[in-house]
mmCIF file of C-alpha atoms and ligand atoms in Angstrom:
data_model
loop_
_atom_site.group_PDB
_atom_site.id
_atom_site.type_symbol
_atom_site.label_atom_id
_atom_site.label_comp_id
_atom_site.label_asym_id
_atom_site.label_seq_id
_atom_site.Cartn_x
_atom_site.Cartn_y
_atom_site.Cartn_z
ATOM 1 C CA ALA A 1258 99.228 85.365 72.040
ATOM 2 C CA PRO A 1259 98.355 85.086 75.511
ATOM 3 C CA VAL A 1260 99.179 88.615 77.662
ATOM 4 C CA VAL A 1261 101.227 86.027 79.972
ATOM 5 C CA ARG A 1262 102.412 82.627 80.205
ATOM 6 C CA ALA A 1263 105.168 81.620 82.974
ATOM 7 C CA VAL A 1264 105.931 77.835 82.165
ATOM 8 C CA ASN A 1265 107.484 76.580 84.821
ATOM 9 C CA LEU A 1266 108.317 79.183 86.819
ATOM 10 C CA VAL A 1267 111.381 78.240 89.674
ATOM 11 C CA LYS A 1268 112.248 80.965 91.572
ATOM 12 C CA ILE A 1269 115.413 79.566 94.589
ATOM 13 C CA TYR A 1270 116.347 82.247 97.436
ATOM 14 C CA GLN A 1271 120.239 81.033 98.798
ATOM 15 C CA THR A 1272 120.367 83.549 101.501
ATOM 16 C CA GLY A 1273 123.167 82.788 103.716
ATOM 17 C CA GLY A 1274 124.043 78.867 102.272
ATOM 18 C CA LEU A 1275 120.552 78.162 102.839
ATOM 19 C CA PRO A 1276 117.975 77.905 99.576
ATOM 20 C CA VAL A 1277 114.387 79.044 100.359
ATOM 21 C CA PRO A 1278 112.421 77.323 97.222
ATOM 22 C CA ALA A 1279 109.495 80.042 97.244
ATOM 23 C CA VAL A 1280 108.418 79.514 93.355
ATOM 24 C CA ARG A 1281 108.209 75.757 92.521
ATOM 25 C CA GLY A 1282 107.181 75.224 88.849
ATOM 26 C CA VAL A 1283 104.531 77.770 88.504
ATOM 27 C CA ASP A 1284 102.776 77.458 84.592
ATOM 28 C CA LEU A 1285 100.223 80.249 84.387
ATOM 29 C CA THR A 1286 98.411 81.456 81.942
ATOM 30 C CA VAL A 1287 96.447 84.929 81.224
ATOM 31 C CA GLU A 1288 94.799 85.494 77.981
ATOM 32 C CA ALA A 1289 93.414 89.380 76.800
ATOM 33 C CA GLY A 1290 91.125 91.113 78.725
ATOM 34 C CA GLU A 1291 90.679 88.513 82.133
ATOM 35 C CA PHE A 1292 91.560 89.851 85.879
ATOM 36 C CA VAL A 1293 93.045 86.403 87.455
ATOM 37 C CA ALA A 1294 93.762 87.411 91.281
ATOM 38 C CA ILE A 1295 96.475 84.933 92.545
ATOM 39 C CA MET A 1296 95.140 84.428 96.880
ATOM 40 C CA GLY A 1297 97.983 82.355 98.383
ATOM 41 C CA PRO A 1298 98.760 82.493 102.235
ATOM 42 C CA SER A 1299 101.375 84.373 103.482
ATOM 43 C CA GLY A 1300 105.098 83.180 102.403
ATOM 44 C CA SER A 1301 103.100 80.951 99.213
ATOM 45 C CA GLY A 1302 105.182 82.837 96.448
ATOM 46 C CA LYS A 1303 102.307 85.683 95.539
ATOM 47 C CA SER A 1304 104.806 88.831 95.951
ATOM 48 C CA THR A 1305 108.260 86.513 94.357
ATOM 49 C CA LEU A 1306 105.714 85.065 91.586
ATOM 50 C CA VAL A 1307 104.199 88.795 90.669
ATOM 51 C CA HIS A 1308 107.574 90.237 90.878
ATOM 52 C CA MET A 1309 109.376 87.627 88.348
ATOM 53 C CA LEU A 1310 106.376 89.252 86.247
ATOM 54 C CA GLY A 1311 107.494 92.012 86.125
ATOM 55 C CA GLY A 1312 111.402 91.168 85.972
ATOM 56 C CA LEU A 1313 112.190 92.516 89.052
ATOM 57 C CA ASP A 1314 112.745 89.565 90.368
ATOM 58 C CA THR A 1315 115.767 87.552 88.054
ATOM 59 C CA ARG A 1316 113.854 83.426 87.952
ATOM 60 C CA THR A 1317 115.957 80.359 88.050
ATOM 61 C CA SER A 1318 114.788 78.790 85.835
ATOM 62 C CA GLY A 1319 111.227 78.348 83.733
ATOM 63 C CA GLU A 1320 109.756 81.024 80.647
ATOM 64 C CA ILE A 1321 108.186 84.442 81.460
ATOM 65 C CA TRP A 1322 106.540 84.996 77.662
ATOM 66 C CA LEU A 1323 104.598 88.990 77.187
ATOM 67 C CA ASP A 1324 102.074 89.547 74.816
ATOM 68 C CA GLY A 1325 104.174 87.127 72.976
ATOM 69 C CA ARG A 1326 107.281 88.207 73.084
ATOM 70 C CA ARG A 1327 110.212 85.468 75.767
ATOM 71 C CA ALA A 1328 111.290 88.319 78.705
ATOM 72 C CA ASP A 1329 112.973 85.973 81.140
ATOM 73 C CA THR A 1330 116.247 86.139 78.888
ATOM 74 C CA LEU A 1331 115.815 90.707 78.590
ATOM 75 C CA SER A 1332 118.506 92.233 80.071
ATOM 76 C CA GLU A 1333 118.177 94.700 82.966
ATOM 77 C CA SER A 1334 117.152 96.898 79.735
ATOM 78 C CA GLY A 1335 115.059 94.645 78.276
ATOM 79 C CA TRP A 1336 112.867 94.852 81.021
ATOM 80 C CA ALA A 1337 112.640 98.857 81.664
ATOM 81 C CA VAL A 1338 111.929 98.897 77.426
ATOM 82 C CA LEU A 1339 108.731 96.251 78.234
ATOM 83 C CA ARG A 1340 107.486 97.604 81.510
ATOM 84 C CA ARG A 1341 107.922 100.595 80.080
ATOM 85 C CA GLU A 1342 106.000 99.928 76.894
ATOM 86 C CA LYS A 1343 103.143 96.921 78.401
ATOM 87 C CA ILE A 1344 102.987 97.104 81.853
ATOM 88 C CA GLY A 1345 101.696 99.066 84.785
ATOM 89 C CA PHE A 1346 103.191 97.938 88.338
ATOM 90 C CA VAL A 1347 100.988 98.724 91.691
ATOM 91 C CA PHE A 1348 103.819 97.057 93.682
ATOM 92 C CA GLN A 1349 104.596 97.633 97.932
ATOM 93 C CA PHE A 1350 106.345 100.740 96.936
ATOM 94 C CA PHE A 1351 105.064 103.393 95.875
ATOM 95 C CA ASN A 1352 108.221 104.863 94.239
ATOM 96 C CA LEU A 1353 106.794 108.054 93.398
ATOM 97 C CA VAL A 1354 108.787 111.037 91.647
ATOM 98 C CA ALA A 1355 110.151 112.780 95.337
ATOM 99 C CA ASN A 1356 110.217 116.334 93.560
ATOM 100 C CA MET A 1357 107.017 115.904 91.590
ATOM 101 C CA THR A 1358 103.562 116.296 91.767
ATOM 102 C CA VAL A 1359 100.657 113.893 92.186
ATOM 103 C CA ALA A 1360 99.504 114.913 88.164
ATOM 104 C CA ASP A 1361 102.635 114.762 87.210
ATOM 105 C CA ASN A 1362 103.730 111.324 88.806
ATOM 106 C CA VAL A 1363 100.383 110.931 87.352
ATOM 107 C CA GLU A 1364 100.563 112.020 83.284
ATOM 108 C CA LEU A 1365 104.685 110.599 83.186
ATOM 109 C CA PRO A 1366 103.895 107.172 82.269
ATOM 110 C CA ALA A 1367 101.458 109.031 79.138
ATOM 111 C CA LEU A 1368 103.316 110.972 78.139
ATOM 112 C CA LEU A 1369 106.680 108.472 77.623
ATOM 113 C CA GLY A 1370 104.255 106.520 76.224
ATOM 114 C CA GLY A 1371 103.671 109.208 73.300
ATOM 115 C CA VAL A 1372 100.244 110.170 74.043
ATOM 116 C CA SER A 1373 99.478 114.073 73.611
ATOM 117 C CA PRO A 1374 99.587 116.868 76.988
ATOM 118 C CA ARG A 1375 96.446 117.248 76.547
ATOM 119 C CA GLN A 1376 94.923 112.975 76.102
ATOM 120 C CA ALA A 1377 97.535 112.614 78.792
ATOM 121 C CA ARG A 1378 95.789 115.395 80.863
ATOM 122 C CA GLU A 1379 92.217 114.421 80.150
ATOM 123 C CA ARG A 1380 93.538 110.253 81.640
ATOM 124 C CA ARG A 1381 94.751 111.308 84.637
ATOM 125 C CA GLU A 1382 92.084 113.583 85.930
ATOM 126 C CA TYR A 1383 89.816 110.791 85.140
ATOM 127 C CA LEU A 1384 91.716 108.530 86.912
ATOM 128 C CA LEU A 1385 92.486 111.286 90.170
ATOM 129 C CA GLY A 1386 88.228 111.588 90.141
ATOM 130 C CA GLU A 1387 88.056 108.135 90.178
ATOM 131 C CA LEU A 1388 90.389 107.282 93.033
ATOM 132 C CA GLY A 1389 89.547 110.684 95.154
ATOM 133 C CA LEU A 1390 91.883 112.683 94.856
ATOM 134 C CA THR A 1391 91.460 115.035 92.419
ATOM 135 C CA ASP A 1392 92.242 117.930 95.455
ATOM 136 C CA ARG A 1393 95.609 116.085 95.722
ATOM 137 C CA ALA A 1394 96.608 117.121 92.297
ATOM 138 C CA GLY A 1395 99.091 119.308 93.655
ATOM 139 C CA ALA A 1396 100.547 117.999 96.669
ATOM 140 C CA SER A 1397 104.346 116.333 96.619
ATOM 141 C CA PRO A 1398 104.480 112.653 97.962
ATOM 142 C CA ALA A 1399 105.742 113.786 100.874
ATOM 143 C CA GLN A 1400 102.960 114.955 101.832
ATOM 144 C CA LEU A 1401 99.549 112.167 101.145
ATOM 145 C CA SER A 1402 99.754 109.029 103.814
ATOM 146 C CA GLY A 1403 100.294 105.941 102.709
ATOM 147 C CA GLY A 1404 96.559 105.227 102.108
ATOM 148 C CA GLU A 1405 97.278 108.346 99.821
ATOM 149 C CA GLN A 1406 100.001 107.120 98.100
ATOM 150 C CA GLN A 1407 99.020 103.627 96.913
ATOM 151 C CA ARG A 1408 96.604 105.266 95.447
ATOM 152 C CA VAL A 1409 98.109 106.905 92.873
ATOM 153 C CA ALA A 1410 100.597 104.741 92.461
ATOM 154 C CA LEU A 1411 97.725 102.295 90.500
ATOM 155 C CA ALA A 1412 96.719 105.415 89.656
ATOM 156 C CA ARG A 1413 100.369 106.670 87.895
ATOM 157 C CA ALA A 1414 100.590 102.220 86.432
ATOM 158 C CA LEU A 1415 96.627 102.660 84.634
ATOM 159 C CA ALA A 1416 97.585 106.315 83.124
ATOM 160 C CA ASN A 1417 99.467 104.498 79.773
ATOM 161 C CA GLN A 1418 96.987 101.874 79.315
ATOM 162 C CA PRO A 1419 98.806 99.221 79.717
ATOM 163 C CA ARG A 1420 99.234 95.821 78.233
ATOM 164 C CA LEU A 1421 99.190 94.039 81.886
ATOM 165 C CA LEU A 1422 98.064 95.851 84.799
ATOM 166 C CA LEU A 1423 100.275 93.813 87.633
ATOM 167 C CA ALA A 1424 100.157 95.001 91.173
ATOM 168 C CA ASP A 1425 100.327 93.341 94.977
ATOM 169 C CA GLU A 1426 97.645 93.625 98.041
ATOM 170 C CA PRO A 1427 96.594 97.315 95.841
ATOM 171 C CA THR A 1428 94.653 97.592 98.284
ATOM 172 C CA GLY A 1429 96.904 96.518 101.193
ATOM 173 C CA ASN A 1430 96.397 99.555 103.009
ATOM 174 C CA LEU A 1431 93.113 101.370 102.770
ATOM 175 C CA ASP A 1432 90.225 102.416 104.573
ATOM 176 C CA SER A 1433 87.056 101.157 103.555
ATOM 177 C CA ARG A 1434 86.057 103.396 101.311
ATOM 178 C CA ASN A 1435 89.006 104.315 99.471
ATOM 179 C CA THR A 1436 88.486 100.260 99.497
ATOM 180 C CA ARG A 1437 85.423 100.920 97.437
ATOM 181 C CA ASP A 1438 87.413 103.145 95.254
ATOM 182 C CA VAL A 1439 90.197 100.638 94.168
ATOM 183 C CA LEU A 1440 87.968 98.595 93.574
ATOM 184 C CA ARG A 1441 85.194 100.126 90.934
ATOM 185 C CA LEU A 1442 87.910 101.426 89.366
ATOM 186 C CA LEU A 1443 89.514 98.355 89.079
ATOM 187 C CA GLY A 1444 86.045 97.099 87.359
ATOM 188 C CA GLN A 1445 85.494 99.872 85.692
ATOM 189 C CA VAL A 1446 89.117 99.839 83.782
ATOM 190 C CA HIS A 1447 88.346 95.729 83.116
ATOM 191 C CA GLY A 1448 85.027 97.074 81.734
ATOM 192 C CA GLN A 1449 87.070 98.243 78.908
ATOM 193 C CA GLY A 1450 89.864 95.689 78.524
ATOM 194 C CA GLN A 1451 92.291 96.570 81.211
ATOM 195 C CA THR A 1452 94.542 92.614 81.605
ATOM 196 C CA ILE A 1453 94.507 92.260 85.101
ATOM 197 C CA ALA A 1454 97.116 90.375 87.518
ATOM 198 C CA LEU A 1455 97.086 91.197 90.429
ATOM 199 C CA VAL A 1456 97.808 89.468 94.337
ATOM 200 C CA THR A 1457 95.192 89.612 96.762
ATOM 201 C CA HIS A 1458 94.146 88.432 100.852
ATOM 202 C CA ASP A 1459 90.790 90.625 100.429
ATOM 203 C CA ALA A 1460 88.168 89.005 99.307
ATOM 204 C CA ARG A 1461 85.861 92.113 97.132
ATOM 205 C CA VAL A 1462 89.099 91.919 95.232
ATOM 206 C CA ALA A 1463 89.142 88.626 94.221
ATOM 207 C CA SER A 1464 85.028 88.499 93.672
ATOM 208 C CA MET A 1465 85.727 90.647 91.178
ATOM 209 C CA ALA A 1466 88.508 88.827 89.696
ATOM 210 C CA ASP A 1467 87.408 86.450 86.379
ATOM 211 C CA ARG A 1468 89.851 83.673 88.227
ATOM 212 C CA VAL A 1469 91.609 82.842 91.556
ATOM 213 C CA VAL A 1470 94.380 81.416 91.508
ATOM 214 C CA SER A 1471 95.892 79.975 94.555
ATOM 215 C CA LEU A 1472 99.071 79.135 95.563
ATOM 216 C CA LEU A 1473 100.515 77.235 98.193
ATOM 217 C CA ASP A 1474 103.909 76.829 99.491
ATOM 218 C CA GLY A 1475 105.099 77.849 95.516
ATOM 219 C CA GLN A 1476 102.839 75.950 93.456
ATOM 220 C CA ILE A 1477 99.492 76.554 92.174
ATOM 221 C CA VAL A 1478 97.111 74.435 93.831
ATOM 222 C CA ASP A 1479 93.485 75.247 92.082
ATOM 223 C CA ASP A 1480 93.008 77.690 89.110
ATOM 224 C CA GLY A 1481 89.195 78.128 88.839
ATOM 225 C CA ALA A 1482 87.187 79.866 86.656
ATOM 226 C CA ILE A 1483 84.239 82.200 88.656
ATOM 227 C CA PRO A 1484 81.427 81.238 87.533
ATOM 228 C CA LYS A 1485 79.851 83.904 86.342
ATOM 229 C CA SER A 1486 76.207 84.012 88.818
ATOM 230 C CA ARG A 1487 78.509 84.558 91.689
ATOM 231 C CA ARG A 1488 80.821 87.592 90.465
ATOM 232 C CA ARG A 1489 79.879 90.914 91.227
ATOM 233 C CA PRO A 1490 77.893 92.990 88.222
HETATM 234 P P1 ADP B 542 104.176 86.226 99.703
HETATM 235 O O1 ADP B 542 104.313 87.267 98.599
HETATM 236 O O2 ADP B 542 102.996 85.021 99.198
HETATM 237 O O3 ADP B 542 103.771 86.544 101.370
HETATM 238 P P2 ADP B 542 106.629 85.676 98.871
HETATM 239 O O4 ADP B 542 106.724 85.419 97.582
HETATM 240 O O5 ADP B 542 106.614 87.258 99.493
HETATM 241 O O6 ADP B 542 104.821 85.436 100.284
HETATM 242 O O7 ADP B 542 107.918 84.467 99.548
HETATM 243 C C1 ADP B 542 108.056 83.544 99.526
HETATM 244 C C2 ADP B 542 108.738 82.280 100.047
HETATM 245 O O8 ADP B 542 110.500 83.353 100.218
HETATM 246 C C3 ADP B 542 109.232 82.829 101.615
HETATM 247 O O9 ADP B 542 109.244 81.151 101.675
HETATM 248 C C4 ADP B 542 109.621 83.794 101.854
HETATM 249 O O10 ADP B 542 110.540 84.266 103.309
HETATM 250 C C5 ADP B 542 111.179 83.556 101.108
HETATM 251 N N1 ADP B 542 111.631 84.753 100.080
HETATM 252 C C6 ADP B 542 111.059 86.001 99.896
HETATM 253 N N2 ADP B 542 111.665 86.907 99.379
HETATM 254 C C7 ADP B 542 113.486 86.824 100.373
HETATM 255 C C8 ADP B 542 114.102 87.027 99.825
HETATM 256 N N3 ADP B 542 114.058 88.243 98.928
HETATM 257 N N4 ADP B 542 114.989 86.893 99.975
HETATM 258 C C9 ADP B 542 115.666 85.029 100.232
HETATM 259 N N5 ADP B 542 114.188 84.965 101.024
HETATM 260 C C10 ADP B 542 112.238 85.208 100.450
HETATM 261 P P1 ADP B 543 121.145 90.606 75.849
HETATM 262 O O1 ADP B 543 122.780 91.095 76.111
HETATM 263 O O2 ADP B 543 121.667 89.560 74.969
HETATM 264 O O3 ADP B 543 119.929 91.307 76.511
HETATM 265 P P2 ADP B 543 121.190 88.976 79.026
HETATM 266 O O4 ADP B 543 121.378 90.076 79.790
HETATM 267 O O5 ADP B 543 119.650 89.323 78.506
HETATM 268 O O6 ADP B 543 122.418 89.344 77.349
HETATM 269 O O7 ADP B 543 121.671 87.956 79.622
HETATM 270 C C1 ADP B 543 122.288 87.618 79.547
HETATM 271 C C2 ADP B 543 122.340 86.088 80.675
HETATM 272 O O8 ADP B 543 121.745 85.754 81.337
HETATM 273 C C3 ADP B 543 121.638 85.564 78.869
HETATM 274 O O9 ADP B 543 122.172 83.815 78.660
HETATM 275 C C4 ADP B 543 120.181 85.568 79.734
HETATM 276 O O10 ADP B 543 119.578 84.237 79.580
HETATM 277 C C5 ADP B 543 120.523 85.144 81.158
HETATM 278 N N1 ADP B 543 119.472 85.691 81.521
HETATM 279 C C6 ADP B 543 118.868 86.988 80.934
HETATM 280 N N2 ADP B 543 117.747 87.397 82.341
HETATM 281 C C7 ADP B 543 117.799 86.213 83.239
HETATM 282 C C8 ADP B 543 116.885 86.066 84.191
HETATM 283 N N3 ADP B 543 115.866 86.645 84.444
HETATM 284 N N4 ADP B 543 117.719 85.034 84.749
HETATM 285 C C9 ADP B 543 118.310 84.174 84.549
HETATM 286 N N5 ADP B 543 118.832 84.011 83.395
HETATM 287 C C10 ADP B 543 118.879 85.330 83.221
#
């Protein structure tokens, strides 16, 4: 089964009585190991789409399947379990646990996922090392810059080697050196088989993807594989 399948997915926000259609009948399939970049102008529905795929927003109609299981009908607690077991998130709010160190924030999902403390520590050291955060491991989230928090959120999302990495603008706040570190890590985990679906405005991020899905006014207007020759190595 694909890792993600959305079928005729619709989201209409009801605000102040006026319906705002944000996602209008999206069909999207992401296969295991694929790296899909979701692009499109501001307001085209990108965030709403990935929020629905992660169960953070409810859908108005349509279906979401994760790993062959129907997910859109799950309760909040069902989604919570699914997220813990299968999905790593990097969203625009980072939600790091304030009273835990960076190291503990990153190790926690792996420990909850049942890996040994030693494996969790090794995974954390690898991820923080790749993201240039080794010397921040003992800091608390409040001591970090926005860009550092964003990279910690990525490390945490990958700690558990989730079935699916979902991200909303993972390089949004980063300078070019930190963007390069994030790109390198995404390339590495993708090379190790990590399935990735992310929203980006950054052509460098999109150039690493297997597919770019373009949204306009809540609909997919282009869903194209990138020829291998145009991909970065
Ligand atoms: P993008 O991520 O592509 O910028 P969004 O998914 O954030 O697009 O927004 C798509 C549309 O839905 C926009 O018209 C936006 O104003 C609207 N929208 C997003 N979130 C809400 C919300 N919570 N309530 C009402 N309208 C919303
Ligand atoms: P259960 O206790 O069986 O898990 P749920 O809380 O999952 O019950 O679902 C209660 C009702 O809400 C069901 O009819 C379900 O289809 C509907 N529902 C659940 N999630 C969503 C959603 N994201 N959007 C719309 N309806 C939903």
